[in-house]
Amino acid sequence: MASLLEIYRCNLTSLSLNSLCSCRSRCPFPSSSSSKTLILTPPPYSNLNLRVFFDESSRRIVRLKRGISLNHHRIIKAVARAEPDRIDEGETKEEVDGPLMKDSASESQQKASQLRKRVVFGLGIGISVGGVVLAGGWVFTVVIAAAVFVGAREYFELVRSRGIATGMTPPPRYVSRVCSVICALMPILTLYFGNIDVSVTSAAFVVAMALLLQRENPRFAQLSSAMFGLFYCGYLPCFWVKLRCGLAAPALNTRVGAAWPILLGGQTQWTVGLVATLISISSIIAADTCAFIGGKAFGRTPLTNISPKKTWEGTVAGLGGCIATSALLSKILCWPTSFLSAIALGVLNFFGSLFGDLTESMIKRDAGVKDSGSLIPGHGGILDRVDSYIFTGALVYSFVKTLLPLYGV
């Protein structure tokens, strides 16, 4: 029978498109078995297509099925068929191709199931978030606080992961838990006091003292990772509370505001903060969707090594979708009144979401994980879903508060 080469794990140390691969370790191929196992190691953050491999033991050329990609930290299961000059007696093409067809069918079913999960849970999250944004007030703030708590736990688990902890000393677990609770309290304190500066300063002082007074030798890496956690997971999300609940000026001169139903609080509840929050969230969703579709259809040029799947073509498509959504909603909702302000808001939303996504991708890359958690089936963790929103709230709030005269009304 024609020998089969079964690749379970690909880890390439050195491979170029114009050269043959070199193996870190060669596995013995028993003569009695038709299945052979090869362990390869690709260069970091490479996305290569293997075409031909020379099997020295049998002196045959093994051709791998087109489309097999090697990505960093990805386990690839594939079966490659050795193609000798002839087929042994009694062997049919179906016997040779059977394992490959079964593996392809199983992979297709798995992808379809994953896609269904993403769509179902994505729609559920979208409807829930829409209701929470419309409710505003304490409902909006408590939901933000809960998401911040889970996101902070995920962040500190990433800091403690092997990929990051091997190069630094992570904070002790009790400090991580205290930081997670402090991050969850920040949005609530923001709504109650209207300002978060004093609370953040006090929290940073408490965490620094706890780290400096621990029994073990305190390390700067512990302090820096804890402080960044307070900033990234606690302080930045508070601006969504300031945007939604702090900009309470009614937008009464808009057609939608005049017709806002009494059941939802009447005209006074149609505020600048509500409109700005709806436009920002919708623009970010449009940017992610257009970037995904554009990258799948036209993506050829990688954007950055931090996130190898992102392409310049997808980025341009996402920017266009974000600006178009912001401009369209500004016309429908009559806010902001200036068309140039609506375009500027779309650009700001896009770059805030892009760099928020890249920041979380950098943390996950150093941690050596694909997702920040497994809380949401098909989507990963909380940080995987809200990374595009972390910086955006602060940018939009600053834009509306300082650059739009009379909040753009």
Coordinates of C-alpha atoms in Angstrom, one line a residue:
M1 CA 0.0 0.0 0.0
A2 CA 1.0 3.6 -0.6
S3 CA 2.5 5.0 2.6
L4 CA 0.6 7.7 4.5
L5 CA 2.2 10.6 6.2
E6 CA 0.1 11.8 9.2
I7 CA 1.0 15.2 10.6
Y8 CA -0.4 15.7 14.1
R9 CA 1.5 18.7 15.2
C10 CA 3.3 21.3 13.2
N11 CA 6.2 23.2 14.9
L12 CA 8.7 24.4 12.2
T13 CA 12.1 25.6 13.3
S14 CA 13.2 26.6 9.9
L15 CA 11.3 26.6 6.6
S16 CA 11.4 28.8 3.6
L17 CA 9.3 28.6 0.4
N18 CA 12.4 27.8 -1.7
S19 CA 14.0 25.2 0.6
L20 CA 13.1 21.9 2.1
C21 CA 12.1 21.8 5.7
S22 CA 14.4 20.7 8.5
C23 CA 13.0 18.7 11.4
R24 CA 13.9 19.3 15.0
S25 CA 13.3 15.6 15.6
R26 CA 12.7 12.7 13.3
C27 CA 10.3 10.1 14.3
P28 CA 11.1 6.5 13.4
F29 CA 8.7 5.1 10.7
P30 CA 7.9 1.5 11.4
S31 CA 7.9 -0.6 8.3
S32 CA 4.8 -2.5 9.3
S33 CA 2.6 0.6 9.6
S34 CA 1.2 2.7 6.8
S35 CA 0.9 5.7 9.0
K36 CA 3.9 7.9 9.7
T37 CA 4.2 10.8 12.3
L38 CA 6.3 13.9 11.6
I39 CA 6.8 16.8 14.1
L40 CA 7.6 20.1 12.5
T41 CA 8.2 23.6 13.9
P42 CA 7.4 26.8 11.8
P43 CA 8.9 30.2 12.3
P44 CA 6.9 32.5 14.6
Y45 CA 3.8 34.2 13.2
S46 CA 4.3 32.5 9.8
N47 CA 1.4 31.5 7.5
L48 CA 2.9 29.1 5.0
N49 CA 1.5 26.6 2.5
L50 CA 3.4 23.3 2.3
R51 CA 3.6 21.8 -1.1
V52 CA 6.3 19.2 -1.3
F53 CA 8.3 17.2 1.3
F54 CA 11.1 14.7 0.5
D55 CA 11.0 11.5 2.5
E56 CA 14.6 10.4 2.8
S57 CA 13.7 6.9 4.2
S58 CA 11.6 5.9 1.1
R59 CA 13.2 8.4 -1.3
R60 CA 9.8 9.5 -2.5
I61 CA 8.2 12.9 -2.9
V62 CA 5.2 13.4 -0.6
R63 CA 2.7 16.0 -1.9
L64 CA 0.6 17.7 0.7
K65 CA -2.9 18.7 -0.2
R66 CA -3.1 22.4 -1.2
G67 CA -4.5 24.8 1.4
I68 CA -2.8 23.3 4.5
S69 CA -1.7 26.4 6.5
L70 CA 0.8 26.6 9.4
N71 CA -0.1 29.2 12.0
H72 CA 1.7 30.0 15.2
H73 CA 0.4 28.0 18.3
R74 CA -2.1 26.1 16.1
I75 CA -2.5 22.3 16.1
I76 CA -3.1 21.1 12.6
K77 CA -4.4 17.6 11.9
A78 CA -3.9 16.5 8.3
V79 CA -3.2 13.4 6.3
A80 CA -0.9 13.7 3.3
R81 CA -0.8 11.0 0.7
A82 CA 2.5 9.7 -0.6
E83 CA 2.3 9.5 -4.4
P84 CA 4.7 6.9 -5.8
D85 CA 5.0 6.2 -9.5
R86 CA 2.5 3.4 -9.2
I87 CA -0.1 2.0 -6.8
D88 CA 0.5 -1.4 -5.2
E89 CA -1.7 -4.3 -6.3
G90 CA -5.0 -4.6 -4.6
E91 CA -5.1 -0.9 -3.5
T92 CA -7.8 1.4 -4.8
K93 CA -7.9 5.2 -4.9
E94 CA -10.7 5.2 -2.4
E95 CA -8.6 3.4 0.2
V96 CA -5.8 5.9 -0.2
D97 CA -8.1 9.0 -0.2
G98 CA -10.6 7.8 2.4
P99 CA -8.8 9.1 5.6
L100 CA -8.3 12.5 4.0
M101 CA -12.0 12.8 3.0
K102 CA -13.2 11.8 6.4
D103 CA -10.9 14.3 8.1
S104 CA -12.1 17.1 5.8
A105 CA -15.7 16.3 6.4
S106 CA -15.2 16.3 10.2
E107 CA -13.4 19.7 10.0
S108 CA -16.2 21.2 7.9
Q109 CA -18.8 20.0 10.4
Q110 CA -16.8 21.5 13.3
K111 CA -16.5 24.9 11.5
A112 CA -20.2 24.9 10.8
S113 CA -21.1 24.2 14.4
Q114 CA -18.7 26.9 15.6
L115 CA -20.3 29.4 13.2
R116 CA -23.8 28.6 14.4
K117 CA -22.7 29.1 18.0
R118 CA -21.1 32.4 17.2
V119 CA -24.2 33.7 15.4
V120 CA -26.7 32.6 18.1
F121 CA -24.7 33.9 21.0
G122 CA -23.7 37.0 19.0
L123 CA -27.4 37.9 18.4
G124 CA -28.3 37.2 22.0
I125 CA -25.5 39.5 23.2
G126 CA -26.4 42.2 20.7
I127 CA -30.1 42.3 21.8
S128 CA -29.2 42.3 25.5
V129 CA -26.6 45.1 25.1
G130 CA -29.2 47.1 23.2
G131 CA -31.7 46.8 26.0
V132 CA -29.1 47.7 28.6
V133 CA -28.0 50.8 26.7
L134 CA -31.6 52.0 26.4
A135 CA -32.2 51.4 30.1
G136 CA -29.1 53.5 31.2
G137 CA -28.6 54.6 34.8
W138 CA -27.9 51.9 37.4
V139 CA -28.8 49.0 35.0
F140 CA -26.2 50.1 32.5
T141 CA -23.6 50.7 35.2
V142 CA -24.1 47.4 37.1
V143 CA -23.8 45.5 33.8
I144 CA -20.6 47.4 33.0
A145 CA -19.2 46.6 36.5
A146 CA -20.0 42.9 36.1
A147 CA -18.2 42.8 32.7
V148 CA -15.3 44.7 34.1
F149 CA -14.9 42.2 37.0
V150 CA -14.9 39.2 34.7
G151 CA -12.5 40.9 32.3
A152 CA -10.1 41.8 35.1
R153 CA -10.1 38.2 36.2
E154 CA -9.2 37.1 32.7
Y155 CA -6.5 39.7 32.4
F156 CA -4.7 38.7 35.6
E157 CA -5.0 35.0 34.6
L158 CA -3.3 35.9 31.3
V159 CA -0.5 37.7 33.3
R160 CA 0.0 34.5 35.3
S161 CA 0.1 32.3 32.2
R162 CA 3.3 30.5 31.3
G163 CA 4.0 32.6 28.3
I164 CA 4.2 35.9 30.3
A165 CA 5.2 34.6 33.7
T166 CA 8.4 33.0 32.4
G167 CA 9.8 36.5 31.7
M168 CA 8.5 38.3 34.7
T169 CA 7.1 37.9 38.2
P170 CA 3.3 38.2 38.2
P171 CA 1.4 39.8 41.2
P172 CA 0.4 37.5 44.0
R173 CA -3.1 36.0 43.6
Y174 CA -4.6 38.0 46.5
V175 CA -3.4 41.2 44.8
S176 CA -5.0 40.1 41.5
R177 CA -8.3 39.4 43.2
V178 CA -8.2 42.7 45.1
C179 CA -7.5 44.5 41.8
S180 CA -10.4 42.8 40.1
V181 CA -12.8 43.9 42.8
I182 CA -11.5 47.5 42.7
C183 CA -11.9 47.5 38.9
A184 CA -15.6 46.4 39.3
L185 CA -16.2 49.2 41.8
M186 CA -14.9 51.9 39.6
P187 CA -17.9 52.2 37.3
I188 CA -20.3 52.3 40.2
L189 CA -18.2 55.1 41.9
T190 CA -18.1 56.9 38.6
L191 CA -21.9 57.0 38.4
Y192 CA -22.3 57.9 42.1
F193 CA -19.7 60.7 42.3
G194 CA -19.6 61.7 38.7
N195 CA -15.8 61.5 38.7
I196 CA -13.3 58.7 39.1
D197 CA -9.9 60.4 39.5
V198 CA -9.8 60.3 43.3
S199 CA -10.9 56.7 43.4
V200 CA -8.3 55.6 40.9
T201 CA -5.6 57.4 42.7
S202 CA -6.6 55.8 46.0
A203 CA -6.9 52.4 44.5
A204 CA -3.4 52.6 42.9
F205 CA -1.9 53.7 46.2
V206 CA -3.5 50.7 48.1
V207 CA -2.3 48.2 45.5
A208 CA 1.2 49.6 45.4
M209 CA 1.4 49.4 49.2
A210 CA 0.2 45.8 49.2
L211 CA 2.8 44.8 46.7
L212 CA 5.6 46.7 48.5
L213 CA 4.8 45.2 51.9
Q214 CA 4.5 41.6 50.8
R215 CA 6.7 38.9 52.4
E216 CA 8.5 38.0 49.2
N217 CA 10.8 40.4 47.4
P218 CA 8.6 42.9 45.5
R219 CA 9.4 43.2 41.8
F220 CA 8.7 46.1 39.4
A221 CA 7.0 43.7 37.0
Q222 CA 4.4 43.0 39.6
L223 CA 3.7 46.7 40.1
S224 CA 3.6 47.5 36.4
S225 CA 1.3 44.7 35.5
A226 CA -1.1 45.5 38.4
M227 CA -1.2 49.2 37.6
F228 CA -1.9 48.5 33.9
G229 CA -4.6 46.1 35.0
L230 CA -6.3 48.9 37.0
F231 CA -6.0 51.3 34.0
Y232 CA -6.9 48.8 31.2
C233 CA -9.7 46.9 33.0
G234 CA -11.1 49.5 35.4
Y235 CA -10.4 53.1 34.5
L236 CA -11.0 53.0 30.7
P237 CA -14.4 51.3 30.9
C238 CA -15.6 54.0 33.3
F239 CA -15.7 56.4 30.4
W240 CA -18.7 54.4 28.9
V241 CA -20.6 55.3 32.1
K242 CA -19.5 58.9 31.8
L243 CA -20.6 58.9 28.2
R244 CA -24.0 57.2 28.6
C245 CA -25.0 58.6 31.9
G246 CA -22.9 61.7 32.3
L247 CA -23.9 63.5 29.1
A248 CA -27.5 64.0 30.2
A249 CA -28.3 67.0 28.1
P250 CA -31.6 66.3 26.3
A251 CA -31.4 66.2 22.5
L252 CA -34.9 67.7 22.1
N253 CA -34.3 69.3 18.8
T254 CA -34.1 66.0 17.0
R255 CA -37.1 64.3 15.4
V256 CA -36.4 61.0 17.3
G257 CA -36.2 62.8 20.6
A258 CA -39.5 64.6 20.0
A259 CA -41.2 61.2 19.3
W260 CA -39.4 59.3 22.1
P261 CA -42.2 57.2 23.9
I262 CA -43.3 58.0 27.4
L263 CA -42.9 54.3 28.2
L264 CA -39.1 54.7 27.8
G265 CA -39.0 57.8 30.0
G266 CA -40.3 60.5 27.6
Q267 CA -38.3 63.2 25.7
T268 CA -36.0 64.0 28.5
Q269 CA -34.5 60.5 28.3
W270 CA -33.4 61.0 24.7
T271 CA -30.0 62.4 25.7
V272 CA -26.7 63.2 24.0
G273 CA -25.1 60.4 25.9
L274 CA -27.7 57.8 24.7
V275 CA -27.3 58.9 21.0
A276 CA -23.5 59.0 21.2
T277 CA -23.4 55.5 22.8
L278 CA -25.8 54.0 20.2
I279 CA -23.7 55.5 17.3
S280 CA -20.4 54.4 18.8
I281 CA -21.5 50.8 19.5
S282 CA -23.2 50.5 16.0
S283 CA -20.1 51.9 14.3
I284 CA -17.8 49.5 16.1
I285 CA -20.0 46.5 15.1
A286 CA -20.0 47.7 11.5
A287 CA -16.2 48.1 11.5
D288 CA -15.7 44.6 12.8
T289 CA -18.2 43.1 10.3
C290 CA -16.8 45.0 7.3
A291 CA -13.2 44.2 8.2
F292 CA -14.0 40.5 8.5
I293 CA -15.9 40.4 5.2
G294 CA -13.3 42.5 3.4
G295 CA -10.4 40.5 4.8
K296 CA -12.0 37.2 3.7
A297 CA -12.8 38.5 0.2
F298 CA -9.8 40.7 -0.6
G299 CA -7.3 40.2 2.2
R300 CA -3.7 39.7 0.9
T301 CA -1.4 42.1 2.7
P302 CA -0.8 41.4 6.5
L303 CA -1.4 44.4 8.7
T304 CA 0.9 43.4 11.6
N305 CA 2.6 40.4 13.2
I306 CA 0.6 41.0 16.4
S307 CA -2.5 39.7 14.7
P308 CA -1.6 37.7 11.5
K309 CA -5.2 37.4 10.3
K310 CA -5.7 41.1 10.0
T311 CA -4.9 42.6 6.6
W312 CA -4.7 46.1 5.1
E313 CA -7.6 45.3 2.8
G314 CA -9.8 44.3 5.7
T315 CA -8.7 47.4 7.7
V316 CA -9.7 49.7 4.8
A317 CA -13.1 48.0 4.5
G318 CA -13.6 48.3 8.3
L319 CA -12.8 52.0 8.2
G320 CA -15.2 52.6 5.3
G321 CA -18.0 50.7 7.1
C322 CA -17.4 52.5 10.4
I323 CA -17.5 56.0 8.7
A324 CA -20.6 55.1 6.6
T325 CA -22.5 53.8 9.7
S326 CA -21.6 56.9 11.8
A327 CA -22.7 59.2 8.9
L328 CA -25.9 57.3 8.3
L329 CA -27.0 57.2 11.9
S330 CA -26.2 60.9 12.4
K331 CA -28.6 61.7 9.6
I332 CA -31.3 59.4 11.1
L333 CA -30.9 60.5 14.7
C334 CA -30.0 64.1 13.8
W335 CA -26.9 64.1 15.9
P336 CA -24.3 65.5 15.6
T337 CA -25.7 68.2 13.5
S338 CA -22.4 68.7 11.5
F339 CA -21.7 66.0 8.8
L340 CA -17.9 66.5 9.3
S341 CA -18.3 65.8 13.0
A342 CA -20.1 62.6 12.2
I343 CA -17.2 61.5 9.9
A344 CA -14.7 62.5 12.6
L345 CA -16.6 60.4 15.1
G346 CA -16.6 57.4 12.8
V347 CA -12.8 57.7 12.3
L348 CA -12.3 58.0 16.0
N349 CA -14.4 54.9 16.7
F350 CA -12.5 52.9 14.2
F351 CA -9.0 53.6 15.4
G352 CA -10.1 53.2 19.0
S353 CA -11.6 49.8 18.2
L354 CA -8.6 48.7 16.1
F355 CA -5.9 49.5 18.6
G356 CA -8.0 48.1 21.4
D357 CA -8.2 44.8 19.5
L358 CA -4.5 44.8 18.8
T359 CA -3.6 45.5 22.4
E360 CA -5.6 42.5 23.6
S361 CA -4.1 40.4 20.8
M362 CA -0.6 41.4 22.0
I363 CA -1.4 40.3 25.5
K364 CA -2.8 36.9 24.3
R365 CA 0.2 36.4 22.0
D366 CA 2.6 36.9 24.8
A367 CA 0.5 34.6 27.0
G368 CA 0.5 31.9 24.3
V369 CA -3.3 31.5 24.2
K370 CA -5.9 31.9 21.5
D371 CA -8.8 33.2 23.7
S372 CA -8.8 35.1 27.0
G373 CA -11.4 32.7 28.4
S374 CA -14.2 30.4 27.6
L375 CA -17.2 32.1 29.1
I376 CA -19.1 32.8 25.9
P377 CA -19.4 29.7 23.6
G378 CA -18.0 30.4 20.2
H379 CA -16.6 33.8 21.2
G380 CA -14.1 33.1 23.9
G381 CA -13.9 35.3 27.0
I382 CA -15.2 38.8 27.9
L383 CA -12.0 40.5 26.8
D384 CA -12.3 38.9 23.4
R385 CA -15.7 40.5 22.9
V386 CA -15.1 43.9 24.5
D387 CA -11.5 44.6 23.4
S388 CA -12.7 47.0 20.6
Y389 CA -14.6 49.0 23.1
I390 CA -12.0 49.6 25.9
F391 CA -10.3 52.6 24.4
T392 CA -13.3 53.9 22.4
G393 CA -15.4 55.1 25.3
A394 CA -12.7 57.5 26.5
L395 CA -12.0 58.8 23.0
V396 CA -15.6 59.4 22.2
Y397 CA -16.4 61.0 25.5
S398 CA -13.4 63.4 25.2
F399 CA -14.4 64.2 21.6
V400 CA -18.1 65.0 22.5
K401 CA -17.2 66.8 25.7
T402 CA -14.4 69.0 24.4
L403 CA -14.6 69.3 20.7
L404 CA -18.3 69.4 19.9
P405 CA -19.8 72.8 20.7
L406 CA -22.9 72.3 23.0
Y407 CA -22.3 68.5 22.7
G408 CA -23.1 68.6 19.0
V409 CA -26.8 69.4 19.5

